[in-house]
């Protein structure tokens, strides 16, 4: 009666491998110096803010209602906060007016963090005096209040990155309706179709993490992404190898993976 | 150019309220005058039907009543159809729930549909079917149920200690569950992980249409045996067991409403393309 | 140093130990680990039940504050909210959820509300489809065309008018969508496994709050 | 024949009030929304109490002292509301996160990695199989963000491949959008059934 349950040996090996590689990459992140490839999403965000400056209309950025208390929702919310930091710096530098509506029901703990981030952007540009905290407006994700903001402000750009539930189509429609360029991304697989439909550029699922890693240059996040990429390459090779072997009737790899 | 322009602009700016009223009307008509259109049977529903046909006397099926009031119209017909087909093989049912509204949904389903089926086959509560009620903890509770059901339930929903229930005498853990079925809008993947991946228990899922793309890869690999695709799945199963009910009526609604929303999508985009030359 | 140990390090160690016991139950055939894991899972059920009450405490605190502030009609809604909350919790705990009294208030109040709240987002989605799902770019054209085909394919009536739509729907779902979603799920699967590593080894402590972040 | 049962009328009122939220925000909708938040929280308390009672308190009263640990940890969750002792609530939270993460992640490797790869070993002898295998490979390449070959001669074809991957995924997202709309129609049609059959007594 072997120690490891039958049919689970290879899975345990993969688990140890995935965790091991992540640990090694994180430990030697300075020396390994991974980088994130330039992503179309970042051009889309820059273009959206640039358009807002040209048309002298505000930029709206929202990070969803996920909050910071549960890992599954905290990570996309933190990615949203990183992009908020980047967007607010560009907006302040180019003189575009930034509005960051936040949920007052879900994830209220993010409001002080977001306010701090926007204040830092103003401090960095030395224009702290025209930072009005009420720019960080609290909203229930009720259609009326979102629609009202969109119709009143008529923003040129709307960026939504974070964790969303079924209110995502309320946000997407409200700002798409007034002609804003929209960039949307969430890890909630059920909400990606709405962003794909309503936004000019959609970040599909975990694509929001490399975007935030690229912007924040956080070596730990970059090395975590590199760890996952290593195993994406491994699964790519396994799939191609397995398909070719199975085509010639050889079940060797299939049985190996089932040990 | 102006006259043509206004039509396309009007096409794009129909007020929301009119769309909603059209949508509600498109749901009312087929509910009052059912069409009864032929339904193609999908492979996902067929694999559930075939799996239920392999049931034998005294087999135990765990049915997770995990839907809430929001999806009674989709999930209740599915659970009734599965029970109707399985009861003809003499299978025993353990109903339980990981959704807080589950217990009230179970009681509504019994009074509306299941009581007549149980009476027809002479099924007694406690002997042939039992309801254990709600357990908190989502996937953690499933792990406990799989390894030892008595850690999650010390009695049934009506207070009878679990060891005094005849049916539960030989129902202890995964080895005693012949198959499990979950009817949920939440996370059916957690059921597949804790029952099929770990112990190889046959797992069926009745999910909403929205979740089907997420679950098809697990059906294709055989980790999910039967997959009911929302109201379509329930209706197809109702057709296969020759007992058409509310789910078939729902697919009539789909004929009207989906085509209406297709018209919305087409109008919006035709108007957009034709007014594009100005922009 | 001791507050650091007691306030952050021991909770991180608890998360690690408990997580490893769960993983041990999965991979190792050791009876003692498996029994320990099952009993800890029972503790998890009790903790989950306790945490369900946290939402109610938040609601009570927030709405008592709204009543004290007495702004316009806002505080009337707060009183109405607290009345319904105490109606459900007192009848629920007092008579028990199987009692006819509780079944009555559930079926009359919560069932229609919960049964309509989420499905009513149908209207928001329908208006989003009409007003913002536009074929702006070549990728959006693919999205709109396939969305249109599937809307027709999801109408059984169309099967009579355009018979090839049935095999087309099953090809779209069983080949294209399955392949694309399998790739997305492989990516998310790896992400979840690495997130699990960071949570269990204390690299990810969002759930512990941020006061004494190192 | 229109129903005479007052509770059916209350249910119809709530159904229409919530639906009116989609048309325009109005006091009726606000009453219904607040009632929903409160009733749901009250229902959670009721269901939570059953679990705590049956699995925690009763065994404890029957002498299994070990149950003292989860019960005390459960009570400790509520120290979150005191400024001074908020750190105590980290112990139950840490345990819950440990159990939850462990239970979920342990199965992920086999569930969402090895079994998915094994099922993608399709014999390349039919169009569907070839399309399937290469669609998975191309979409997977789209999700490689950091370990991409540096020399430009490979980067060009790689960027074309990831664009093809994006088209394949937008294709799938279009189908998912249609299915989401269909599901919501099916859910809301249930409420129309209640209004037509139970309330107005038609059909």
Coordinates of C-alpha atoms in Angstrom, one line a residue, chain C residues 54-64 81-82 85, chain D residues 37-38 41:
Chain C
X54 CA -20.9 39.0 10.2
X55 CA -23.0 40.4 7.4
X56 CA -25.9 40.8 9.7
X57 CA -23.8 42.7 12.3
X58 CA -22.6 45.0 9.5
X59 CA -26.2 45.7 8.5
X60 CA -27.3 46.4 12.1
X61 CA -24.4 48.9 12.7
X62 CA -24.8 50.7 9.4
X63 CA -28.5 51.1 9.7
X64 CA -28.6 52.1 13.3
X81 CA -34.8 47.2 6.9
X82 CA -34.1 46.5 10.5
X85 CA -34.1 41.7 9.5
Chain D
X37 CA -31.1 42.9 1.9
X38 CA -32.7 42.5 5.3
X41 CA -29.3 38.6 6.1

